[in-house]
PDB file of C-alpha atoms in Angstrom:
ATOM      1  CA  UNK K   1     188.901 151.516 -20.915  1.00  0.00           C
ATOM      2  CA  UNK K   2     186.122 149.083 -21.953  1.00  0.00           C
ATOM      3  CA  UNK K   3     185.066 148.560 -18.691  1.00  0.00           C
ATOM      4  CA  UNK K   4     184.425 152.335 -17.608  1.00  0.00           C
ATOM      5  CA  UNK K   5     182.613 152.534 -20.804  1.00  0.00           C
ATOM      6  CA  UNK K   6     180.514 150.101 -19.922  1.00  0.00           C
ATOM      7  CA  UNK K   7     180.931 147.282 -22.308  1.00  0.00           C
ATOM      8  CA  UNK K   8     182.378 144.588 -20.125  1.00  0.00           C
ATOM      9  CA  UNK K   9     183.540 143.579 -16.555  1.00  0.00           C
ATOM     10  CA  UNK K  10     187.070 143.057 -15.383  1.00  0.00           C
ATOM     11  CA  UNK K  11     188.598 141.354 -12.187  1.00  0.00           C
ATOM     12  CA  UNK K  12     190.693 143.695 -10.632  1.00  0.00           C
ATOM     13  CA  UNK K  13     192.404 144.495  -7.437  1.00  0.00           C
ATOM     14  CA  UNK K  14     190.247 146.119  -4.611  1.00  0.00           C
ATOM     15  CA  UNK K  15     193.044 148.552  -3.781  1.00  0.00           C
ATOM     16  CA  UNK K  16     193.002 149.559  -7.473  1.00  0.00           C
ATOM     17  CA  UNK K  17     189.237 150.358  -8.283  1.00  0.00           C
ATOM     18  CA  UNK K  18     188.307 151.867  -5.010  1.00  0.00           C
ATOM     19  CA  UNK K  19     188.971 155.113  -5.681  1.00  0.00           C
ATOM     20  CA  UNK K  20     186.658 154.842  -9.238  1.00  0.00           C
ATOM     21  CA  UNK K  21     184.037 152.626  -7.074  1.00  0.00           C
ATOM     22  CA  UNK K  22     184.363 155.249  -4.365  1.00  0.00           C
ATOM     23  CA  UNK K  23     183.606 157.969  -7.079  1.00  0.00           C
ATOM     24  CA  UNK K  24     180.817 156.637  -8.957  1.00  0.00           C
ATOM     25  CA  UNK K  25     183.108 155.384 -12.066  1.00  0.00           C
ATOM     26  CA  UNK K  26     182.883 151.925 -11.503  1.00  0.00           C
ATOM     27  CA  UNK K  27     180.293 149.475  -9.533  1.00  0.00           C
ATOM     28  CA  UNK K  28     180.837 146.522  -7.696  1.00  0.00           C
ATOM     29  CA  UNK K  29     179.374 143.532  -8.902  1.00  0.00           C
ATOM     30  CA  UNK K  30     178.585 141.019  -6.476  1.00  0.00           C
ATOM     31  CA  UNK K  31     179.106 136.786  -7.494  1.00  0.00           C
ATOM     32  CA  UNK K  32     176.791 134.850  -4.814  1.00  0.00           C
ATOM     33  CA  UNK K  33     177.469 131.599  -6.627  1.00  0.00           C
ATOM     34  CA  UNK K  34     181.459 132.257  -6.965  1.00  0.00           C
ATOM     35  CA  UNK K  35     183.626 130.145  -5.029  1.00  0.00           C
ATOM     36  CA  UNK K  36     186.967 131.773  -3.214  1.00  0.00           C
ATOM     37  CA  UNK K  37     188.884 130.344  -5.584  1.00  0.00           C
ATOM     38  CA  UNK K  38     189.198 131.982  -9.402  1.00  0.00           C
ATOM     39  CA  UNK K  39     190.653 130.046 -12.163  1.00  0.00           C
ATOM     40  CA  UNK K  40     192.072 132.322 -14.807  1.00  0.00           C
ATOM     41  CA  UNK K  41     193.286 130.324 -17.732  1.00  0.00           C
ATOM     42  CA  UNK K  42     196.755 132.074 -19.107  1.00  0.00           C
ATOM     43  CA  UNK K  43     198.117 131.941 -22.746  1.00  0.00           C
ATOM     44  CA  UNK K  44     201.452 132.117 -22.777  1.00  0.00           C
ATOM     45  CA  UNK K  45     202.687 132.915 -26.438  1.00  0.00           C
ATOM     46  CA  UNK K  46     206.083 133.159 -27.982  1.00  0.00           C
ATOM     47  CA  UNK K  47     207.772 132.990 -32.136  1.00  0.00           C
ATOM     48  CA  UNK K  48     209.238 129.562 -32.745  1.00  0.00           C
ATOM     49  CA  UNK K  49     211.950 131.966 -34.440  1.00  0.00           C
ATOM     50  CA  UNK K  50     213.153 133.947 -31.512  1.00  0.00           C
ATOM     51  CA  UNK K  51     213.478 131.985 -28.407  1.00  0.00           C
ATOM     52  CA  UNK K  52     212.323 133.119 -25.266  1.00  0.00           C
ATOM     53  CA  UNK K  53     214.824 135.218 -23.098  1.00  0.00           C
ATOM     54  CA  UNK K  54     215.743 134.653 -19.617  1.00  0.00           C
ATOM     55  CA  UNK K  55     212.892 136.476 -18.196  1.00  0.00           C
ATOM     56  CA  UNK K  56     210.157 134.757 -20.082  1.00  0.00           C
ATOM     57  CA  UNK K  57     211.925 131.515 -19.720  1.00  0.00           C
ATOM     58  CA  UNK K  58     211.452 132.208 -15.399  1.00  0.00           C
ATOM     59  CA  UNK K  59     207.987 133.801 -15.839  1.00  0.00           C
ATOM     60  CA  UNK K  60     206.642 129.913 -17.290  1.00  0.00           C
ATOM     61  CA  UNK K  61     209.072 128.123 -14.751  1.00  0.00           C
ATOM     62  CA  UNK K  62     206.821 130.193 -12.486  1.00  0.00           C
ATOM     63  CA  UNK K  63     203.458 129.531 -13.886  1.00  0.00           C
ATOM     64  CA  UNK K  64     204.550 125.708 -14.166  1.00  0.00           C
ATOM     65  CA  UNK K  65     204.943 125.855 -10.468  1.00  0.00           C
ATOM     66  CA  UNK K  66     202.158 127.669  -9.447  1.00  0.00           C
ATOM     67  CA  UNK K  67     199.833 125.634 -11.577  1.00  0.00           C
ATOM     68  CA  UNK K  68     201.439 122.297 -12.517  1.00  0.00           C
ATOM     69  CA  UNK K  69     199.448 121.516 -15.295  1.00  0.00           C
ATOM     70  CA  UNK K  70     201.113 120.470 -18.894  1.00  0.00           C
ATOM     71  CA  UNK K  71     201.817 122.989 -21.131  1.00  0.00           C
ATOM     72  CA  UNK K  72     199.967 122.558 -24.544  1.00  0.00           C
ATOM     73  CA  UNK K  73     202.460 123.994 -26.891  1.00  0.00           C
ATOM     74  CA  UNK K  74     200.181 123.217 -29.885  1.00  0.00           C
ATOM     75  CA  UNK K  75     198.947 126.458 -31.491  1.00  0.00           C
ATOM     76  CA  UNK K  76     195.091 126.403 -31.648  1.00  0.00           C
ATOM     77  CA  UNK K  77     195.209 127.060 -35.446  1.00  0.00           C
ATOM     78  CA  UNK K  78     198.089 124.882 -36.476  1.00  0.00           C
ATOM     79  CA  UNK K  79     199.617 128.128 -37.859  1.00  0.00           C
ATOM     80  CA  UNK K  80     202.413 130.329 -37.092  1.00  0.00           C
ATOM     81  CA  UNK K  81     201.490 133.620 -35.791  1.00  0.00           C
ATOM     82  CA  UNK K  82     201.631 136.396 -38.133  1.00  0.00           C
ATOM     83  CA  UNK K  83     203.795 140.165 -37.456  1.00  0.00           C
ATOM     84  CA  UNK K  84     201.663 142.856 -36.624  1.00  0.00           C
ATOM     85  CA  UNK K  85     203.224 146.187 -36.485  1.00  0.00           C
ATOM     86  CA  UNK K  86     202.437 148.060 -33.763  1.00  0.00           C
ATOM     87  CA  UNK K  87     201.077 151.547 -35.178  1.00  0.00           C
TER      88      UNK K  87
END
């Protein structure tokens, strides 16, 4: 999408972009100054209304463990989120 249009870059799998590397689609930026670690911050956002399922209930029981850092279950604006209706 915005990326092959050329209006951003993306960090994404090797195995993935190869083939659009491979044909000319995509290039390969190289980071000289980036570490081998990345740290990719995650929002994780759900309706005080409808509590999370099972699924999503693992998915930040995973994220907890893989990154033990508290949650901050503040909302940035101090507001609920609004519906949008997809279409």
């Amino acid at each position: 999408g915005l990326v092959q249009a050329g209006l951003g870059w993306a960090l994404l799998p090797r195995t993935l972009v190869q083939p659009l590397i491979a044909a000319g689609v995509l290039v390969e930026i190289g980071f000289q100054n980036a570490s081998n670690e990345v740290r990719l911050l995650v929002d994780i956002v759900w309706s005080r209304e409808r509590p999370m399922g099972l699924g999503a209930r693992r998915y930040v029981e995973l994220i907890q463990q893989a990154w033990p850092a508290p949650l901050n279950r503040e909302c940035v604006s101090g507001r609920p989120a609004r519906r949008v209706s997809a279409g």
